[in-house]
């Protein structure tokens, strides 16, 4: 999401794994905390989905007739959300959001800022565009659990293999195929090869990841004058989730 990251990674591998027709239940697509927030929204709220990808969350918002705009640095992803959901999309940088101060009633940052060069600055930008009295949903990678180890060690082998043409078939056979099989079984046959492949690249090959403790996020909140009103450790998942509120104008 920042200028120094390869501008083609998420164009080549968009985070696109949810059927665009909306056939999957909301609980299988987003975290319980985000589902709860979406269900509470007034249709007149303006939601900015920062780092929207191919529209996993925007599709839900569109089906509920909630006003929403998506932003992503991937032109491919933005093109998909406009084509599929007929909602406006903006190509932009998470560190320099092209929105005025206090624009959004709700900001969604679902697994995004940990891919930026400066997660604290990205968080500050999200706070800047949030209206007083508004809410933010934030999901970031945990610094504990199995995923940091997987990304650091098996992931390093995968990334090495994909940089060398001779090793790519081995990555497909010994890493991507088993990964697809696990997701295919867990989804009871609904996960496609393309969807599993996009998840695989996001989790193992993505160029940059920061693993962020809860205390770090709460420290950012204190600096930006916002507060955590609900927290979900999201057990069994790689991210933990925060619902954050900005104080109303006095």
Tab-separated table of N, CA, C and O in Angstrom, residues 102-227:
chain	number	residue	atom	x	y	z
A	102	UNK	N	-12.421	14.315	8.154
A	102	UNK	CA	-13.776	14.080	8.669
A	102	UNK	C	-14.780	13.805	7.554
A	102	UNK	O	-15.859	14.391	7.498
A	103	UNK	N	-14.430	12.888	6.665
A	103	UNK	CA	-15.299	12.536	5.533
A	103	UNK	C	-16.246	11.390	5.859
A	103	UNK	O	-17.419	11.414	5.472
A	104	UNK	N	-15.762	10.370	6.568
A	104	UNK	CA	-16.474	9.095	6.675
A	104	UNK	C	-17.162	8.934	8.024
A	104	UNK	O	-16.613	9.285	9.071
A	105	UNK	N	-18.369	8.363	7.971
A	105	UNK	CA	-19.025	7.933	9.209
A	105	UNK	C	-18.366	6.672	9.754
A	105	UNK	O	-18.293	6.482	10.967
A	106	UNK	N	-17.901	5.824	8.833
A	106	UNK	CA	-17.244	4.571	9.207
A	106	UNK	C	-16.053	4.359	8.279
A	106	UNK	O	-16.167	4.534	7.067
A	107	UNK	N	-14.927	3.986	8.860
A	107	UNK	CA	-13.747	3.585	8.100
A	107	UNK	C	-13.498	2.114	8.378
A	107	UNK	O	-13.494	1.679	9.538
A	108	UNK	N	-13.292	1.344	7.322
A	108	UNK	CA	-12.956	-0.069	7.455
A	108	UNK	C	-11.539	-0.279	6.944
A	108	UNK	O	-11.209	0.114	5.820
A	109	UNK	N	-10.721	-0.881	7.794
A	109	UNK	CA	-9.349	-1.231	7.422
A	109	UNK	C	-9.149	-2.686	7.830
A	109	UNK	O	-8.689	-2.996	8.926
A	110	UNK	N	-9.513	-3.571	6.941
A	110	UNK	CA	-9.589	-4.993	7.263
A	110	UNK	C	-8.359	-5.728	6.728
A	110	UNK	O	-8.324	-6.151	5.575
A	111	UNK	N	-7.343	-5.820	7.577
A	111	UNK	CA	-6.131	-6.532	7.166
A	111	UNK	C	-5.312	-5.779	6.160
A	111	UNK	O	-4.864	-6.360	5.164
A	112	UNK	N	-5.092	-4.481	6.397
A	112	UNK	CA	-4.454	-3.639	5.385
A	112	UNK	C	-3.184	-2.969	5.891
A	112	UNK	O	-2.122	-3.092	5.276
A	113	UNK	N	-3.277	-2.246	7.022
A	113	UNK	CA	-2.156	-1.373	7.388
A	113	UNK	C	-0.902	-2.159	7.753
A	113	UNK	O	0.201	-1.601	7.701
A	114	UNK	N	-1.046	-3.435	8.086
A	114	UNK	CA	0.163	-4.220	8.373
A	114	UNK	C	0.966	-4.524	7.110
A	114	UNK	O	2.067	-5.065	7.197
A	115	UNK	N	0.440	-4.181	5.939
A	115	UNK	CA	1.186	-4.339	4.692
A	115	UNK	C	1.859	-3.035	4.250
A	115	UNK	O	2.483	-3.006	3.186
A	116	UNK	N	1.733	-1.968	5.045
A	116	UNK	CA	2.299	-0.684	4.647
A	116	UNK	C	3.695	-0.502	5.225
A	116	UNK	O	4.089	-1.175	6.178
A	117	UNK	N	4.398	0.450	4.665
A	117	UNK	CA	5.737	0.757	5.150
A	117	UNK	C	5.694	1.366	6.538
A	117	UNK	O	6.611	1.189	7.337
A	118	UNK	N	4.596	2.090	6.847
A	118	UNK	CA	4.476	2.788	8.134
A	118	UNK	C	3.058	2.595	8.665
A	118	UNK	O	2.184	3.433	8.439
A	119	UNK	N	2.790	1.484	9.370
A	119	UNK	CA	1.430	1.224	9.847
A	119	UNK	C	0.868	2.330	10.740
A	119	UNK	O	-0.326	2.636	10.671
A	120	UNK	N	1.709	2.947	11.574
A	120	UNK	CA	1.225	4.014	12.453
A	120	UNK	C	0.736	5.212	11.642
A	120	UNK	O	-0.295	5.827	11.964
A	121	UNK	N	1.455	5.553	10.571
A	121	UNK	CA	1.032	6.670	9.725
A	121	UNK	C	-0.250	6.332	8.969
A	121	UNK	O	-1.120	7.190	8.793
A	122	UNK	N	-0.386	5.077	8.536
A	122	UNK	CA	-1.615	4.658	7.867
A	122	UNK	C	-2.795	4.738	8.824
A	122	UNK	O	-3.899	5.178	8.451
A	123	UNK	N	-2.597	4.322	10.069
A	123	UNK	CA	-3.650	4.429	11.073
A	123	UNK	C	-4.039	5.892	11.302
A	123	UNK	O	-5.227	6.223	11.407
A	124	UNK	N	-3.046	6.777	11.372
A	124	UNK	CA	-3.333	8.202	11.557
A	124	UNK	C	-4.158	8.764	10.402
A	124	UNK	O	-5.062	9.585	10.613
A	125	UNK	N	-3.873	8.324	9.184
A	125	UNK	CA	-4.655	8.759	8.028
A	125	UNK	C	-6.108	8.282	8.139
A	125	UNK	O	-7.048	9.018	7.815
A	126	UNK	N	-6.297	7.034	8.585
A	126	UNK	CA	-7.662	6.538	8.774
A	126	UNK	C	-8.409	7.379	9.805
A	126	UNK	O	-9.599	7.679	9.633
A	127	UNK	N	-7.713	7.764	10.880
A	127	UNK	CA	-8.349	8.607	11.901
A	127	UNK	C	-8.672	9.991	11.350
A	127	UNK	O	-9.717	10.575	11.686
A	128	UNK	N	-7.806	10.514	10.522
A	128	UNK	CA	-8.018	11.853	9.961
A	128	UNK	C	-9.301	11.936	9.150
A	128	UNK	O	-10.046	12.922	9.242
A	129	UNK	N	-9.588	10.936	8.345
A	129	UNK	CA	-10.760	10.995	7.467
A	129	UNK	C	-12.047	10.572	8.173
A	129	UNK	O	-13.126	10.648	7.593
A	130	UNK	N	-11.944	10.135	9.435
A	130	UNK	CA	-13.112	9.704	10.194
A	130	UNK	C	-13.788	10.909	10.844
A	130	UNK	O	-13.127	11.750	11.461
A	131	UNK	N	-15.106	10.992	10.716
A	131	UNK	CA	-15.862	12.078	11.326
A	131	UNK	C	-15.830	11.982	12.851
A	131	UNK	O	-15.749	10.872	13.405
A	132	UNK	N	-15.927	13.109	13.555
A	132	UNK	CA	-16.150	13.034	15.004
A	132	UNK	C	-17.423	12.227	15.284
A	132	UNK	O	-18.446	12.414	14.631
A	133	UNK	N	-17.325	11.324	16.238
A	133	UNK	CA	-18.447	10.432	16.516
A	133	UNK	C	-18.481	9.208	15.628
A	133	UNK	O	-19.348	8.341	15.793
A	134	UNK	N	-17.559	9.112	14.681
A	134	UNK	CA	-17.537	7.983	13.763
A	134	UNK	C	-16.837	6.772	14.358
A	134	UNK	O	-16.231	6.832	15.432
A	135	UNK	N	-16.896	5.664	13.618
A	135	UNK	CA	-16.302	4.409	14.081
A	135	UNK	C	-15.357	3.857	13.012
A	135	UNK	O	-15.559	4.057	11.827
A	136	UNK	N	-14.368	3.146	13.495
A	136	UNK	CA	-13.411	2.492	12.616
A	136	UNK	C	-13.318	1.013	12.988
A	136	UNK	O	-13.267	0.673	14.176
A	137	UNK	N	-13.292	0.162	11.971
A	137	UNK	CA	-12.981	-1.247	12.180
A	137	UNK	C	-11.559	-1.473	11.703
A	137	UNK	O	-11.206	-1.117	10.574
A	138	UNK	N	-10.749	-2.059	12.566
A	138	UNK	CA	-9.353	-2.313	12.241
A	138	UNK	C	-9.022	-3.770	12.542
A	138	UNK	O	-9.302	-4.265	13.634
A	139	UNK	N	-8.442	-4.460	11.564
A	139	UNK	CA	-7.930	-5.814	11.770
A	139	UNK	C	-6.474	-5.840	11.343
A	139	UNK	O	-6.134	-5.385	10.239
A	140	UNK	N	-5.606	-6.334	12.236
A	140	UNK	CA	-4.174	-6.409	11.947
A	140	UNK	C	-3.647	-7.765	12.400
A	140	UNK	O	-4.225	-8.419	13.265
A	141	UNK	N	-2.523	-8.169	11.818
A	141	UNK	CA	-1.941	-9.456	12.162
A	141	UNK	C	-1.448	-9.477	13.609
A	141	UNK	O	-0.816	-8.525	14.082
A	142	UNK	N	-1.713	-10.591	14.282
A	142	UNK	CA	-1.229	-10.792	15.643
A	142	UNK	C	0.278	-11.086	15.628
A	142	UNK	O	0.792	-11.672	14.670
A	143	UNK	N	0.963	-10.727	16.724
A	143	UNK	CA	2.391	-11.065	16.804
A	143	UNK	C	2.622	-12.455	17.381
A	143	UNK	O	3.771	-12.841	17.613
A	144	UNK	N	1.569	-13.195	17.619
A	144	UNK	CA	1.691	-14.535	18.194
A	144	UNK	C	0.801	-15.481	17.396
A	144	UNK	O	0.064	-15.069	16.506
A	145	UNK	N	0.866	-16.747	17.733
A	145	UNK	CA	0.109	-17.744	16.980
A	145	UNK	C	0.964	-18.348	15.877
A	145	UNK	O	2.158	-18.075	15.742
A	146	UNK	N	0.335	-19.154	15.039
A	146	UNK	CA	1.096	-19.907	14.038
A	146	UNK	C	1.513	-19.078	12.829
A	146	UNK	O	2.522	-19.389	12.190
A	147	UNK	N	0.756	-18.009	12.507
A	147	UNK	CA	1.026	-17.330	11.237
A	147	UNK	C	2.387	-16.642	11.178
A	147	UNK	O	3.079	-16.741	10.150
A	148	UNK	N	2.836	-15.908	12.224
A	148	UNK	CA	4.175	-15.302	12.119
A	148	UNK	C	5.260	-16.337	11.816
A	148	UNK	O	6.170	-16.077	11.013
A	149	UNK	N	5.157	-17.519	12.430
A	149	UNK	CA	6.140	-18.573	12.166
A	149	UNK	C	6.010	-19.078	10.734
A	149	UNK	O	7.014	-19.259	10.033
A	150	UNK	N	4.770	-19.283	10.277
A	150	UNK	CA	4.550	-19.794	8.920
A	150	UNK	C	5.083	-18.824	7.870
A	150	UNK	O	5.756	-19.210	6.920
A	151	UNK	N	4.782	-17.526	8.047
A	151	UNK	CA	5.243	-16.537	7.064
A	151	UNK	C	6.764	-16.428	7.067
A	151	UNK	O	7.395	-16.318	6.015
A	152	UNK	N	7.363	-16.485	8.265
A	152	UNK	CA	8.799	-16.275	8.385
A	152	UNK	C	9.612	-17.449	7.857
A	152	UNK	O	10.645	-17.244	7.204
A	153	UNK	N	9.155	-18.674	8.095
A	153	UNK	CA	9.974	-19.844	7.770
A	153	UNK	C	9.470	-20.600	6.527
A	153	UNK	O	10.103	-20.502	5.473
A	154	UNK	N	8.349	-21.341	6.571
A	154	UNK	CA	7.875	-21.940	5.315
A	154	UNK	C	7.637	-20.888	4.228
A	154	UNK	O	7.908	-21.123	3.049
A	155	UNK	N	7.150	-19.705	4.648
A	155	UNK	CA	6.917	-18.647	3.666
A	155	UNK	C	8.176	-18.215	2.962
A	155	UNK	O	8.164	-17.900	1.760
A	156	UNK	N	9.291	-18.181	3.683
A	156	UNK	CA	10.563	-17.801	3.062
A	156	UNK	C	10.956	-18.797	1.981
A	156	UNK	O	11.484	-18.417	0.924
A	157	UNK	N	10.699	-20.079	2.212
A	157	UNK	CA	10.998	-21.101	1.212
A	157	UNK	C	10.118	-20.903	-0.027
A	157	UNK	O	10.585	-20.996	-1.169
A	158	UNK	N	8.822	-20.618	0.206
A	158	UNK	CA	7.895	-20.374	-0.904
A	158	UNK	C	8.345	-19.168	-1.725
A	158	UNK	O	8.405	-19.215	-2.965
A	159	UNK	N	8.684	-18.080	-1.050
A	159	UNK	CA	9.092	-16.872	-1.769
A	159	UNK	C	10.394	-17.098	-2.542
A	159	UNK	O	10.548	-16.599	-3.662
A	160	UNK	N	11.303	-17.859	-1.963
A	160	UNK	CA	12.539	-18.209	-2.681
A	160	UNK	C	12.200	-19.010	-3.932
A	160	UNK	O	12.726	-18.746	-5.020
A	161	UNK	N	11.323	-20.002	-3.780
A	161	UNK	CA	10.965	-20.842	-4.921
A	161	UNK	C	10.326	-20.073	-6.054
A	161	UNK	O	10.612	-20.316	-7.232
A	162	UNK	N	9.470	-19.103	-5.712
A	162	UNK	CA	8.777	-18.347	-6.754
A	162	UNK	C	9.690	-17.347	-7.458
A	162	UNK	O	9.353	-16.848	-8.532
A	163	UNK	N	10.841	-17.058	-6.861
A	163	UNK	CA	11.809	-16.175	-7.534
A	163	UNK	C	12.661	-16.916	-8.542
A	163	UNK	O	13.424	-16.298	-9.289
A	164	UNK	N	12.558	-18.241	-8.565
A	164	UNK	CA	13.383	-19.051	-9.464
A	164	UNK	C	12.472	-19.960	-10.294
A	164	UNK	O	11.733	-20.778	-9.742
A	165	UNK	N	12.533	-19.789	-11.597
A	165	UNK	CA	11.613	-20.503	-12.481
A	165	UNK	C	11.695	-22.011	-12.308
A	165	UNK	O	10.677	-22.703	-12.334
A	166	UNK	N	12.899	-22.532	-12.095
A	166	UNK	CA	13.060	-23.983	-11.965
A	166	UNK	C	12.344	-24.526	-10.731
A	166	UNK	O	11.956	-25.706	-10.703
A	167	UNK	N	12.161	-23.662	-9.686
A	167	UNK	CA	11.567	-24.136	-8.439
A	167	UNK	C	10.054	-23.933	-8.385
A	167	UNK	O	9.394	-24.491	-7.504
A	168	UNK	N	9.504	-23.150	-9.302
A	168	UNK	CA	8.076	-22.827	-9.244
A	168	UNK	C	7.188	-24.070	-9.279
A	168	UNK	O	6.209	-24.146	-8.511
A	169	UNK	N	7.457	-25.085	-10.134
A	169	UNK	CA	6.607	-26.285	-10.107
A	169	UNK	C	6.599	-26.989	-8.748
A	169	UNK	O	5.575	-27.550	-8.343
A	170	UNK	N	7.724	-26.938	-8.038
A	170	UNK	CA	7.779	-27.565	-6.715
A	170	UNK	C	6.880	-26.818	-5.727
A	170	UNK	O	6.223	-27.432	-4.881
A	171	UNK	N	6.846	-25.480	-5.828
A	171	UNK	CA	5.955	-24.689	-4.974
A	171	UNK	C	4.500	-25.047	-5.259
A	171	UNK	O	3.684	-25.215	-4.343
A	172	UNK	N	4.165	-25.198	-6.531
A	172	UNK	CA	2.790	-25.539	-6.904
A	172	UNK	C	2.379	-26.897	-6.347
A	172	UNK	O	1.303	-27.044	-5.749
A	173	UNK	N	3.251	-27.883	-6.499
A	173	UNK	CA	2.910	-29.256	-6.101
A	173	UNK	C	2.933	-29.431	-4.584
A	173	UNK	O	2.017	-30.017	-4.000
A	174	UNK	N	3.962	-28.877	-3.925
A	174	UNK	CA	4.180	-29.187	-2.513
A	174	UNK	C	3.633	-28.115	-1.562
A	174	UNK	O	3.591	-28.342	-0.350
A	175	UNK	N	3.207	-26.975	-2.084
A	175	UNK	CA	2.678	-25.920	-1.209
A	175	UNK	C	1.275	-25.481	-1.646
A	175	UNK	O	0.324	-25.565	-0.874
A	176	UNK	N	1.130	-25.020	-2.899
A	176	UNK	CA	-0.166	-24.512	-3.328
A	176	UNK	C	-1.236	-25.600	-3.380
A	176	UNK	O	-2.372	-25.369	-2.946
A	177	UNK	N	-0.902	-26.754	-3.904
A	177	UNK	CA	-1.897	-27.820	-4.026
A	177	UNK	C	-2.396	-28.288	-2.657
A	177	UNK	O	-3.616	-28.395	-2.442
A	178	UNK	N	-1.513	-28.558	-1.667
A	178	UNK	CA	-2.020	-28.912	-0.339
A	178	UNK	C	-2.833	-27.791	0.301
A	178	UNK	O	-3.833	-28.050	0.978
A	179	UNK	N	-2.408	-26.541	0.088
A	179	UNK	CA	-3.144	-25.395	0.631
A	179	UNK	C	-4.562	-25.360	0.055
A	179	UNK	O	-5.549	-25.157	0.777
A	180	UNK	N	-4.669	-25.561	-1.254
A	180	UNK	CA	-5.991	-25.599	-1.891
A	180	UNK	C	-6.830	-26.740	-1.322
A	180	UNK	O	-8.021	-26.561	-1.035
A	181	UNK	N	-6.233	-27.891	-1.155
A	181	UNK	CA	-6.981	-29.050	-0.664
A	181	UNK	C	-7.562	-28.785	0.721
A	181	UNK	O	-8.731	-29.101	0.987
A	182	UNK	N	-6.764	-28.184	1.598
A	182	UNK	CA	-7.253	-27.860	2.944
A	182	UNK	C	-8.428	-26.901	2.863
A	182	UNK	O	-9.465	-27.094	3.522
A	183	UNK	N	-8.301	-25.849	2.053
A	183	UNK	CA	-9.398	-24.870	1.940
A	183	UNK	C	-10.620	-25.484	1.260
A	183	UNK	O	-11.756	-25.147	1.599
A	184	UNK	N	-10.399	-26.355	0.304
A	184	UNK	CA	-11.518	-27.000	-0.387
A	184	UNK	C	-12.325	-27.853	0.592
A	184	UNK	O	-13.559	-27.814	0.601
A	185	UNK	N	-11.626	-28.574	1.457
A	185	UNK	CA	-12.312	-29.420	2.434
A	185	UNK	C	-13.019	-28.562	3.480
A	185	UNK	O	-14.189	-28.794	3.811
A	186	UNK	N	-12.328	-27.542	4.004
A	186	UNK	CA	-12.929	-26.683	5.029
A	186	UNK	C	-14.159	-25.941	4.514
A	186	UNK	O	-15.112	-25.701	5.259
A	187	UNK	N	-14.127	-25.562	3.239
A	187	UNK	CA	-15.262	-24.824	2.660
A	187	UNK	C	-16.340	-25.749	2.120
A	187	UNK	O	-17.304	-25.284	1.518
A	188	UNK	N	-16.169	-27.057	2.313
A	188	UNK	CA	-17.123	-28.061	1.828
A	188	UNK	C	-17.328	-27.956	0.320
A	188	UNK	O	-18.449	-28.021	-0.185
A	189	UNK	N	-16.214	-27.777	-0.377
A	189	UNK	CA	-16.238	-27.773	-1.829
A	189	UNK	C	-16.497	-26.438	-2.486
A	189	UNK	O	-16.540	-26.350	-3.711
A	190	UNK	N	-16.645	-25.372	-1.691
A	190	UNK	CA	-16.964	-24.062	-2.287
A	190	UNK	C	-15.719	-23.293	-2.733
A	190	UNK	O	-15.818	-22.434	-3.601
A	191	UNK	N	-14.563	-23.567	-2.130
A	191	UNK	CA	-13.362	-22.808	-2.476
A	191	UNK	C	-12.825	-23.256	-3.816
A	191	UNK	O	-12.623	-24.443	-4.060
A	192	UNK	N	-12.609	-22.316	-4.717
A	192	UNK	CA	-12.062	-22.613	-6.037
A	192	UNK	C	-10.532	-22.572	-5.998
A	192	UNK	O	-9.923	-22.018	-5.065
A	193	UNK	N	-9.919	-23.132	-7.030
A	193	UNK	CA	-8.456	-23.068	-7.135
A	193	UNK	C	-7.993	-21.621	-7.204
A	193	UNK	O	-7.028	-21.235	-6.533
A	194	UNK	N	-8.696	-20.798	-8.009
A	194	UNK	CA	-8.293	-19.389	-8.145
A	194	UNK	C	-8.402	-18.672	-6.803
A	194	UNK	O	-7.523	-17.891	-6.427
A	195	UNK	N	-9.486	-18.911	-6.063
A	195	UNK	CA	-9.649	-18.266	-4.771
A	195	UNK	C	-8.577	-18.689	-3.785
A	195	UNK	O	-8.005	-17.850	-3.073
A	196	UNK	N	-8.280	-19.995	-3.732
A	196	UNK	CA	-7.240	-20.483	-2.827
A	196	UNK	C	-5.874	-19.946	-3.239
A	196	UNK	O	-5.031	-19.633	-2.387
A	197	UNK	N	-5.643	-19.825	-4.544
A	197	UNK	CA	-4.354	-19.299	-5.021
A	197	UNK	C	-4.173	-17.848	-4.572
A	197	UNK	O	-3.081	-17.457	-4.147
A	198	UNK	N	-5.239	-17.048	-4.663
A	198	UNK	CA	-5.141	-15.655	-4.228
A	198	UNK	C	-4.870	-15.556	-2.732
A	198	UNK	O	-4.079	-14.717	-2.284
A	199	UNK	N	-5.524	-16.399	-1.939
A	199	UNK	CA	-5.244	-16.438	-0.505
A	199	UNK	C	-3.797	-16.851	-0.244
A	199	UNK	O	-3.115	-16.276	0.606
A	200	UNK	N	-3.331	-17.841	-0.971
A	200	UNK	CA	-1.972	-18.350	-0.809
A	200	UNK	C	-0.950	-17.234	-1.033
A	200	UNK	O	-0.026	-17.047	-0.233
A	201	UNK	N	-1.115	-16.482	-2.110
A	201	UNK	CA	-0.164	-15.416	-2.411
A	201	UNK	C	-0.240	-14.298	-1.378
A	201	UNK	O	0.779	-13.707	-1.006
A	202	UNK	N	-1.451	-13.987	-0.893
A	202	UNK	CA	-1.576	-12.937	0.106
A	202	UNK	C	-0.892	-13.334	1.406
A	202	UNK	O	-0.215	-12.519	2.047
A	203	UNK	N	-1.028	-14.576	1.818
A	203	UNK	CA	-0.500	-15.002	3.104
A	203	UNK	C	0.983	-15.352	3.079
A	203	UNK	O	1.692	-15.143	4.052
A	204	UNK	N	1.478	-15.898	1.972
A	204	UNK	CA	2.849	-16.402	1.939
A	204	UNK	C	3.814	-15.536	1.134
A	204	UNK	O	5.010	-15.577	1.368
A	205	UNK	N	3.291	-14.783	0.168
A	205	UNK	CA	4.180	-14.118	-0.787
A	205	UNK	C	4.103	-12.598	-0.689
A	205	UNK	O	4.933	-11.897	-1.250
A	206	UNK	N	3.113	-12.074	0.009
A	206	UNK	CA	2.951	-10.623	0.117
A	206	UNK	C	4.278	-9.961	0.522
A	206	UNK	O	5.007	-10.497	1.365
A	207	UNK	N	4.630	-8.830	-0.090
A	207	UNK	CA	5.983	-8.283	0.076
A	207	UNK	C	6.331	-7.815	1.482
A	207	UNK	O	7.484	-7.828	1.876
A	208	UNK	N	5.336	-7.362	2.257
A	208	UNK	CA	5.663	-6.784	3.567
A	208	UNK	C	4.575	-7.093	4.572
A	208	UNK	O	3.386	-6.987	4.269
A	209	UNK	N	4.978	-7.457	5.796
A	209	UNK	CA	4.025	-7.719	6.875
A	209	UNK	C	4.605	-7.195	8.185
A	209	UNK	O	5.788	-7.383	8.472
A	210	UNK	N	3.761	-6.538	8.974
A	210	UNK	CA	4.092	-6.191	10.353
A	210	UNK	C	3.125	-6.935	11.261
A	210	UNK	O	1.914	-6.967	10.994
A	211	UNK	N	3.647	-7.528	12.319
A	211	UNK	CA	2.820	-8.221	13.305
A	211	UNK	C	2.674	-7.295	14.509
A	211	UNK	O	3.672	-6.949	15.156
A	212	UNK	N	1.437	-6.879	14.803
A	212	UNK	CA	1.191	-5.738	15.681
A	212	UNK	C	0.467	-6.137	16.959
A	212	UNK	O	-0.680	-6.599	16.913
A	213	UNK	N	1.085	-5.944	18.121
A	213	UNK	CA	0.436	-6.259	19.392
A	213	UNK	C	-0.725	-5.306	19.689
A	213	UNK	O	-0.774	-4.171	19.195
A	214	UNK	N	-1.623	-5.778	20.533
A	214	UNK	CA	-2.757	-4.953	20.964
A	214	UNK	C	-2.277	-3.657	21.614
A	214	UNK	O	-2.846	-2.581	21.362
A	215	UNK	N	-1.236	-3.712	22.431
A	215	UNK	CA	-0.747	-2.529	23.127
A	215	UNK	C	-0.268	-1.455	22.152
A	215	UNK	O	-0.414	-0.252	22.417
A	216	UNK	N	0.314	-1.875	21.028
A	216	UNK	CA	0.763	-0.904	20.023
A	216	UNK	C	-0.422	-0.168	19.425
A	216	UNK	O	-0.415	1.068	19.295
A	217	UNK	N	-1.479	-0.902	19.077
A	217	UNK	CA	-2.682	-0.268	18.518
A	217	UNK	C	-3.303	0.679	19.537
A	217	UNK	O	-3.716	1.805	19.191
A	218	UNK	N	-3.369	0.269	20.786
A	218	UNK	CA	-3.941	1.140	21.812
A	218	UNK	C	-3.091	2.390	22.013
A	218	UNK	O	-3.625	3.473	22.288
A	219	UNK	N	-1.771	2.271	21.852
A	219	UNK	CA	-0.901	3.442	21.917
A	219	UNK	C	-1.167	4.410	20.774
A	219	UNK	O	-1.185	5.634	20.972
A	220	UNK	N	-1.381	3.875	19.571
A	220	UNK	CA	-1.751	4.733	18.439
A	220	UNK	C	-3.055	5.471	18.736
A	220	UNK	O	-3.197	6.657	18.431
A	221	UNK	N	-4.016	4.762	19.297
A	221	UNK	CA	-5.323	5.369	19.600
A	221	UNK	C	-5.154	6.558	20.543
A	221	UNK	O	-5.771	7.616	20.345
A	222	UNK	N	-4.332	6.379	21.574
A	222	UNK	CA	-4.113	7.467	22.524
A	222	UNK	C	-3.529	8.696	21.840
A	222	UNK	O	-3.922	9.840	22.126
A	223	UNK	N	-2.601	8.481	20.896
A	223	UNK	CA	-1.984	9.610	20.191
A	223	UNK	C	-2.968	10.313	19.265
A	223	UNK	O	-2.876	11.529	19.051
A	224	UNK	N	-3.926	9.573	18.705
A	224	UNK	CA	-4.853	10.144	17.724
A	224	UNK	C	-6.163	10.615	18.355
A	224	UNK	O	-7.033	11.124	17.647
A	225	UNK	N	-6.303	10.445	19.660
A	225	UNK	CA	-7.522	10.906	20.325
A	225	UNK	C	-8.737	10.053	20.020
A	225	UNK	O	-9.864	10.557	20.010
A	226	UNK	N	-8.520	8.769	19.785
A	226	UNK	CA	-9.623	7.829	19.578
A	226	UNK	C	-9.489	6.734	20.638
A	226	UNK	O	-8.487	6.658	21.354
A	227	UNK	N	-10.494	5.864	20.738
A	227	UNK	CA	-10.424	4.831	21.771
A	227	UNK	C	-11.011	3.523	21.260
A	227	UNK	O	-11.902	3.519	20.393
